[in-house]
XYZ file of C-alpha atoms in Angstrom:
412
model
C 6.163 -8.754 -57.200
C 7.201 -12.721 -56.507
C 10.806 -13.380 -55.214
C 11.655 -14.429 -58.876
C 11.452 -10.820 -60.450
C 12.908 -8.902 -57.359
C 16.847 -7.336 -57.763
C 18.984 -9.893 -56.329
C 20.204 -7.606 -53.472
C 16.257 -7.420 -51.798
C 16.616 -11.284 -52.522
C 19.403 -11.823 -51.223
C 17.955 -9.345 -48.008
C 15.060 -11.471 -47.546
C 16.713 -14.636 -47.505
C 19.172 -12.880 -45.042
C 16.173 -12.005 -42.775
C 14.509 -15.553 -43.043
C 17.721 -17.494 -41.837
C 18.240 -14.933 -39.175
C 15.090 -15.770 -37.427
C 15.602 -19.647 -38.205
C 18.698 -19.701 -37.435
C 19.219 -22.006 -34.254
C 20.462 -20.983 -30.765
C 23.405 -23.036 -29.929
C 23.940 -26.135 -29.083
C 25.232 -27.198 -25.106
C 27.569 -30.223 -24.996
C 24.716 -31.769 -23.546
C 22.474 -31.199 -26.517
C 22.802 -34.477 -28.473
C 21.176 -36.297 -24.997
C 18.948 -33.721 -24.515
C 17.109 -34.153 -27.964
C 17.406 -37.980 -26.960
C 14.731 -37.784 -24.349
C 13.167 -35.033 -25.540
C 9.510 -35.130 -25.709
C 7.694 -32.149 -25.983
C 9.988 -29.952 -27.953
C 9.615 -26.828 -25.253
C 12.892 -24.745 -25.828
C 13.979 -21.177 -24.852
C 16.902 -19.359 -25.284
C 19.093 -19.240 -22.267
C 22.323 -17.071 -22.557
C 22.135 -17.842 -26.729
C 21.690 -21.280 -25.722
C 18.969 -23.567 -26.567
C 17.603 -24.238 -23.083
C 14.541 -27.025 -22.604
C 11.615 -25.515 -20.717
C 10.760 -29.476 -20.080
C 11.954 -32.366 -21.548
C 8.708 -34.753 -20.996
C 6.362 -33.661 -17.957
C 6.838 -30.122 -16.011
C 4.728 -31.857 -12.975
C 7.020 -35.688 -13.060
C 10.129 -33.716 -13.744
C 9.680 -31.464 -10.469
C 9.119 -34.686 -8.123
C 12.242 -36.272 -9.489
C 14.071 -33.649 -8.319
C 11.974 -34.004 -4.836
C 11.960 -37.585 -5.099
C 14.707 -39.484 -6.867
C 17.474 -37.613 -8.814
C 17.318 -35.448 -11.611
C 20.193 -34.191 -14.699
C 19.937 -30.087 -15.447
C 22.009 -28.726 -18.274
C 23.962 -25.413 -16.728
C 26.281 -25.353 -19.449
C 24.741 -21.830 -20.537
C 25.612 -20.465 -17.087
C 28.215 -17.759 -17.738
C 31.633 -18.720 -16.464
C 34.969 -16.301 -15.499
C 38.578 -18.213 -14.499
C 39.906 -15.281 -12.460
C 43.537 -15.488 -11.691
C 46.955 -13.816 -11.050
C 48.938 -12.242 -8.250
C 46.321 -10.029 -7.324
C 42.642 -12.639 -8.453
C 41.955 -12.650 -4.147
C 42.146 -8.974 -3.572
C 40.603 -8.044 -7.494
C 37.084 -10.648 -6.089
C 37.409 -9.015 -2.695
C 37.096 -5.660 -4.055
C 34.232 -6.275 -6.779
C 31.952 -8.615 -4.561
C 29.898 -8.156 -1.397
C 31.260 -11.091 1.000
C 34.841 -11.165 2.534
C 36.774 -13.521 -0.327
C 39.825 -13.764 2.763
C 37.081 -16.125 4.316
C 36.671 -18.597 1.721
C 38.790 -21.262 1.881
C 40.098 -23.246 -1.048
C 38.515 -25.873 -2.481
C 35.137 -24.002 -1.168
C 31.743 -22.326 -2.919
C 30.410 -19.001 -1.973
C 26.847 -17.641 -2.607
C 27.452 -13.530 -3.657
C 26.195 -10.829 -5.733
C 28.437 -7.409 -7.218
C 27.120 -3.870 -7.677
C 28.374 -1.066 -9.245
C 29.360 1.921 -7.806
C 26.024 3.138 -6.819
C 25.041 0.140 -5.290
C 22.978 -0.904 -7.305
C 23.143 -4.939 -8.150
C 24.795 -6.082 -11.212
C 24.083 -9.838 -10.543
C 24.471 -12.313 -7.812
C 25.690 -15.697 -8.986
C 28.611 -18.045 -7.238
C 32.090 -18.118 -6.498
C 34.384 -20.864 -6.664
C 37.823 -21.319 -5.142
C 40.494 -23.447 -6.444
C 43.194 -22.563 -5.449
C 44.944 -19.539 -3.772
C 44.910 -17.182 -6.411
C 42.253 -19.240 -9.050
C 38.955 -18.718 -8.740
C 35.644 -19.356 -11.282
C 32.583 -17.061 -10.954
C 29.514 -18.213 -12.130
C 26.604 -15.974 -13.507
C 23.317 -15.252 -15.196
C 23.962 -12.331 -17.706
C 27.703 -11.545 -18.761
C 30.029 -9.376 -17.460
C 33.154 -8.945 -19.167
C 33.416 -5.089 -19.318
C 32.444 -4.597 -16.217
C 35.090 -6.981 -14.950
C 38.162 -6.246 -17.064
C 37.019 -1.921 -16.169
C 37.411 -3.300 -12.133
C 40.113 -4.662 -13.076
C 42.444 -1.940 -13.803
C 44.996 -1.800 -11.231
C 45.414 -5.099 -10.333
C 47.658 -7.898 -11.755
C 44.686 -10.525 -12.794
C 43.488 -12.241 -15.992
C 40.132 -13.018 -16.512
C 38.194 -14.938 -18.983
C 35.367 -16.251 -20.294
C 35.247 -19.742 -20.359
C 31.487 -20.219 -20.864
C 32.004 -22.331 -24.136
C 34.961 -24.534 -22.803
C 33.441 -25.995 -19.433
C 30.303 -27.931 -19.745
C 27.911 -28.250 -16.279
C 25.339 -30.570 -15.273
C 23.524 -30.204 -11.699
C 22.403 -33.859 -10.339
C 19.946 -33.045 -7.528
C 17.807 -35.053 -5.218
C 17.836 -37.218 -2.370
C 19.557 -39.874 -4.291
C 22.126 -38.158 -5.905
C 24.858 -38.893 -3.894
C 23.856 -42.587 -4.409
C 24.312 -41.590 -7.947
C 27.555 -40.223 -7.608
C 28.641 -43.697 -5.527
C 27.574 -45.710 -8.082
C 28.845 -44.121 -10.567
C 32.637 -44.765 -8.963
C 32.769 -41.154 -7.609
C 34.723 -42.448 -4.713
C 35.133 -39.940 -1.728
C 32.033 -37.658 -2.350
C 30.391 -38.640 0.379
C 33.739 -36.183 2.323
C 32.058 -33.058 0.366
C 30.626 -30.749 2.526
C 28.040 -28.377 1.609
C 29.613 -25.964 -0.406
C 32.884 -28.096 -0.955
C 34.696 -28.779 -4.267
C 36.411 -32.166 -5.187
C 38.248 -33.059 -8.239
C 38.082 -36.990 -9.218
C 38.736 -39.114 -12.497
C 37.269 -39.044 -15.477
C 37.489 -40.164 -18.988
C 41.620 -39.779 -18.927
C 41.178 -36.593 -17.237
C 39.227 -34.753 -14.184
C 35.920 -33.365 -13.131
C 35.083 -30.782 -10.442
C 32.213 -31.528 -8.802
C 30.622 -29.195 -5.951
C 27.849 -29.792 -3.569
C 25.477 -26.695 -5.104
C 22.751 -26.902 -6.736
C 19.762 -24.629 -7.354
C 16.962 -27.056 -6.063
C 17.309 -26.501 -2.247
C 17.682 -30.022 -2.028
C 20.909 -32.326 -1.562
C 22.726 -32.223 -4.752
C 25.933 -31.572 -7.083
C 27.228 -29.565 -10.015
C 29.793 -31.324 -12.122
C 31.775 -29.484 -14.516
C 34.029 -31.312 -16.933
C 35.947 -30.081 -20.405
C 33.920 -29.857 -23.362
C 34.856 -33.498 -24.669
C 34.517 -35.289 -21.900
C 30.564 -33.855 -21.773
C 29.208 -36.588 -23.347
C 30.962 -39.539 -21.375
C 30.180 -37.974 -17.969
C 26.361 -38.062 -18.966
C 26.565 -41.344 -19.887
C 28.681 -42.583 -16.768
C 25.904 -40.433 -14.555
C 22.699 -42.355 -16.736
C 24.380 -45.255 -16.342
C 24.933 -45.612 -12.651
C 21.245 -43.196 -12.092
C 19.214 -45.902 -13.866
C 18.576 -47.999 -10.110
C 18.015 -44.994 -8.692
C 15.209 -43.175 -10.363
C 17.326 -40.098 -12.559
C 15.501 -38.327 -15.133
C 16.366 -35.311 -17.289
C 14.838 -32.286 -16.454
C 13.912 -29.065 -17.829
C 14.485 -25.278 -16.388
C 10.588 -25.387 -15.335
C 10.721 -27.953 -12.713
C 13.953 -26.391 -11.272
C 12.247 -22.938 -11.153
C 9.322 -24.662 -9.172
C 11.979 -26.253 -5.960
C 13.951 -22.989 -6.319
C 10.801 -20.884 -5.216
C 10.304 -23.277 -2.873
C 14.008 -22.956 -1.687
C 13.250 -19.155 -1.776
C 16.029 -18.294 -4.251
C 16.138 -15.267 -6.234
C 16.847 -14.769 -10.467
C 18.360 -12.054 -12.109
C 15.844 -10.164 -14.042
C 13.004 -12.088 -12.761
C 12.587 -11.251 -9.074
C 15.032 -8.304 -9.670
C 16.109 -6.009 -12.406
C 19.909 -5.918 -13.000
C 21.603 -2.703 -12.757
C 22.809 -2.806 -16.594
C 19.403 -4.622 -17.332
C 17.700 -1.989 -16.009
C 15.982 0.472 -18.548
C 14.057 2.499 -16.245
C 16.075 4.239 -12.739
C 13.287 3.307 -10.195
C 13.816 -0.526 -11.239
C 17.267 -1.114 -9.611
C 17.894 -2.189 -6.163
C 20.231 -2.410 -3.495
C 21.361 -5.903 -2.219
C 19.009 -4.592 0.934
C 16.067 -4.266 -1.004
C 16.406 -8.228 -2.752
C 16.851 -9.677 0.332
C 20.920 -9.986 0.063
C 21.634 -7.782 2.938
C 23.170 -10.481 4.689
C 25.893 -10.787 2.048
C 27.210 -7.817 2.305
C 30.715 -7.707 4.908
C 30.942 -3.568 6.032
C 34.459 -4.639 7.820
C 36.034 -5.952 4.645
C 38.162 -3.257 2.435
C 36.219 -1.129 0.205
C 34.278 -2.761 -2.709
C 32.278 -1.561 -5.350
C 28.916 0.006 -3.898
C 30.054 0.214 -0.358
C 29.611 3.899 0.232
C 25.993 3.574 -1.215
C 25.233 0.269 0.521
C 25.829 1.976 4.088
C 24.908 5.174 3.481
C 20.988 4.400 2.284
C 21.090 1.788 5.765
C 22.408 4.918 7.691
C 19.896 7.179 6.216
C 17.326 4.258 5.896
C 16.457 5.717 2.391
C 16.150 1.796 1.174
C 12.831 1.616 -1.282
C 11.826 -1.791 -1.395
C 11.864 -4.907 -0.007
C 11.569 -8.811 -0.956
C 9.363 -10.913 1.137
C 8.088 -14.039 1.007
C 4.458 -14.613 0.976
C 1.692 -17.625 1.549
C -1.515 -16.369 -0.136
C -4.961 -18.419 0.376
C -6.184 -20.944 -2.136
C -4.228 -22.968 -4.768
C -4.172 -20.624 -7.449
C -0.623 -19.534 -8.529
C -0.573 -15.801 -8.105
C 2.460 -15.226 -10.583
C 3.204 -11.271 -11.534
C -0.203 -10.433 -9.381
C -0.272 -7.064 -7.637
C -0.238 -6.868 -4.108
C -2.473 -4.806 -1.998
C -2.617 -3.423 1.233
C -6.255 -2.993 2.569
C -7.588 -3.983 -0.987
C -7.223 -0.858 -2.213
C -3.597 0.446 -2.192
C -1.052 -1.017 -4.406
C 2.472 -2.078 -2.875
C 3.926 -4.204 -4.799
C 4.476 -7.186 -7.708
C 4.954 -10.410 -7.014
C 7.758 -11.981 -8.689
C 7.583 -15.637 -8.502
C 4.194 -17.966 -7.199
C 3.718 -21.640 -7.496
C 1.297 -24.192 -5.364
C 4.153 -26.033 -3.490
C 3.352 -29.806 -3.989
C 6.164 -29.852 -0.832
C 5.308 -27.693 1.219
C 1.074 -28.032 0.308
C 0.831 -24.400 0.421
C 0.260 -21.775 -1.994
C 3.779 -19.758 -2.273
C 5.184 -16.563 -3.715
C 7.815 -13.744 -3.150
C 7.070 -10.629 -4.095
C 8.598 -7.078 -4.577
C 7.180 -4.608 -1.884
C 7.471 -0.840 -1.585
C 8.424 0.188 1.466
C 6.909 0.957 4.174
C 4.595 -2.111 2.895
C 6.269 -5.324 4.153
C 8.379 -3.320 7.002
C 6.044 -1.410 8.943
C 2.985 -2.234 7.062
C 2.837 -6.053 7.515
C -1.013 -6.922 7.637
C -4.031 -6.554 5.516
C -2.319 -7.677 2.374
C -4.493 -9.011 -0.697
C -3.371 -11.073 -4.014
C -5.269 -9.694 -6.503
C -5.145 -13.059 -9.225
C -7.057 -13.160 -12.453
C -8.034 -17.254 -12.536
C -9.147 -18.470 -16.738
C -12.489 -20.013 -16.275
C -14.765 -21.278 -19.209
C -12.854 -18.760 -21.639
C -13.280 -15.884 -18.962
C -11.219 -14.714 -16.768
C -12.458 -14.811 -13.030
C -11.267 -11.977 -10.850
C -10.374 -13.415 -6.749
C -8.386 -11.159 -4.152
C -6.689 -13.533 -1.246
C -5.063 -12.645 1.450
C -1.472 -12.648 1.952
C 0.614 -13.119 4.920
C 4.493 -12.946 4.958
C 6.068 -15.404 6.047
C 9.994 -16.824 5.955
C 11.712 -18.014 3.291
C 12.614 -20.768 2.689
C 9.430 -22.463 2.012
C 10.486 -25.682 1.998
C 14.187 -26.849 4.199
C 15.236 -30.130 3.457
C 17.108 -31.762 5.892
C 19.486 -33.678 3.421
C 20.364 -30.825 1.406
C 23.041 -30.065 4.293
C 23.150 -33.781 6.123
C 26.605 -35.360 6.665
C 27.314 -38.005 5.557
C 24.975 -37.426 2.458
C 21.921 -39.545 1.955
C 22.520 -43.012 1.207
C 20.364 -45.682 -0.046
């Protein structure tokens, strides 16, 4: 039976089905420069989003983030204005770090859990102003927020689809910024937040970035998107700025030894399975969490499994022989016993090692530090080759740049 002589309703189905899977993801304020210099068509969906992978070359993208300066679209990073009479003591009470410490006009690195502890996401916190904050995340949260909420005078909101963000990293960004008539950057602190001019209104731009290297996040209305690309392009073009993709930024965040909801940890709600959570202890955020602060969410778990040392895993980073990326390998202690996954694994063109971090049962990685093997499956000639390398932990981060935290930022 052709589409002609089906009833019009399975038609009608069909068709339904067809545009469904056609339909495209949407479109980032960003988008219309994106497809500019795209090259390679390489998209994924980020968030519903329609995220480039790369825009040209994975490899030349990564070293202008190491070498010059590079744009990254984070418009598709979930975003929460938190605010009211009670926005300090609502954050305070649903995040690990003491809020009461962070001043205004200042960026904090955190995570939330829920009431077992487990984490929910990690993601980062923005002050501006005294009750006025903006939390910034991988998966949304609104339930779970407006649920925490109850009690306290506080409005929150998504404002995902009103703010557009671009990250400008690399050791000329700030040059960038200068030349782009960003005056008084060069006063930002890591971690600080300035608001300056632009296009008849404002931008807020931060020193963050995901890259472990100096750098910015700019966030701007959704109109004014376009003109602050251009003004950035504009002023970048002496100094080496390209447009990268999400692969190149995953390769200096491994390097910076940074972490990714539901890729070097399963989120609480993400979780399907009740042996894949974790506690901030076991994902390497223990040093997030503030036991003197009033009670927030998880607390009583937190301290408990440290008091009972119950904690299950652990997050390590590791330097495994050879150049072959060991992504999602298992690890083994002795060759023979399994102890863990590993998470994240690129050759570091920075560092010139061969880098991963990977999930460990415990006591592997505590007690049980030595005699660990990579077991990597390499493609050669259309058949796989099976290696096992040794593994030693070592600190993250890999790589520590210098500039990421210099003051004044790097000039020309």
């Amino acid at each position: 039976m052709n589409l002609m002589t089906q009833p019009l309703n399975a038609v009608e189905a069909r068709r339904a089905a067809r545009d469904h899977i056609l339909m495209p993801r949407l479109e980032t304020p960003f988008h219309p420069r994106l497809t500019a210099l795209d090259e390679v068509n390489d998209w994924y969906n980020w968030a519903g989003y329609k995220a480039p992978h790369a825009l040209f070359d994975e490899e030349l993208e990564y070293f202008a983030i190491r070498s010059t300066a590079a744009l990254f679209d984070i418009s598709p990073m979930v975003k929460y204005r938190i605010t009211g009479a009670d926005a300090e003591r609502y954050v305070n009470r649903l995040t690990l770090r003491d809020v009461r410490k962070l001043g205004i006009n200042r960026v904090h690195y955190t995570a939330w859990c829920d009431d077992h502890g487990h984490v929910l996401d990690d993601g980062t916190l923005f002050r501006l102003g005294e009750q006025h904050f903006r939390l910034c995340c991988q998966e949304r949260h609104l339930p779970w927020l407006l649920d925490s909420a109850i009690g306290f005078t506080v409005e929150i909101r998504e404002e995902t689809e009103e703010i557009a963000g671009v990250a400008l990293q690399g050791p000329t960004s700030y040059a960038v910024l200068q030349d782009a008539g960003f005056a008084g950057t060069e006063q930002l602190r890591p971690f600080g937040i300035g608001t300056f001019p632009h296009d008849g209104g404002t931008v807020t731009i931060s020193r963050t970035g995901f890259s472990g290297d100096l750098g910015y996040e700019l966030f701007v209305p959704r109109a004014a998107a376009l003109s602050l690309w251009d003004r950035l392009w504009s002023a970048g073009a002496e100094h080496g700025i390209r447009a990268i993709g999400y692969s190149a930024l995953n390769r200096t965040r491994i390097e910076a030894g940074f972490i990714v909801a539901n890729a070097d940890f399963v989120t609480a709600e993400g979780a399907l399975r009740s042996d894949r959570v974790r506690l901030p202890d076991e994902i390497g955020l223990d040093w997030l969490v503030d036991p003197d602060k009033p009670h927030f969410n998880g607390r009583r778990a937190i301290l408990e499994a440290r008091r009972k040392q119950t904690l299950k895993h652990v997050l390590v980073g590791l330097e495994i022989e050879g150049n072959i990326p060991a992504e999602h390998a298992i690890v083994y202690h002795r060759r023979k016993h399994e102890a863990g996954l590993i998470t994240a694994a690129i050759w570091s063109p920075t560092a010139k090692r061969n880098i991963a971090i990977a999930s460990l049962d415990r006591p592997y990685g505590t007690r049980f530090v030595n005699d660990l093997w990579v077991e990597i499956y390499a493609m050669r000639e259309l058949r796989y080759r099976k290696m096992m390398k040794r593994a030693t932990i070592v600190p993250r981060p890999f790589v520590k740049l210098a500039r990421r935290t210099a003051m004044p930022p790097g000039l020309r």
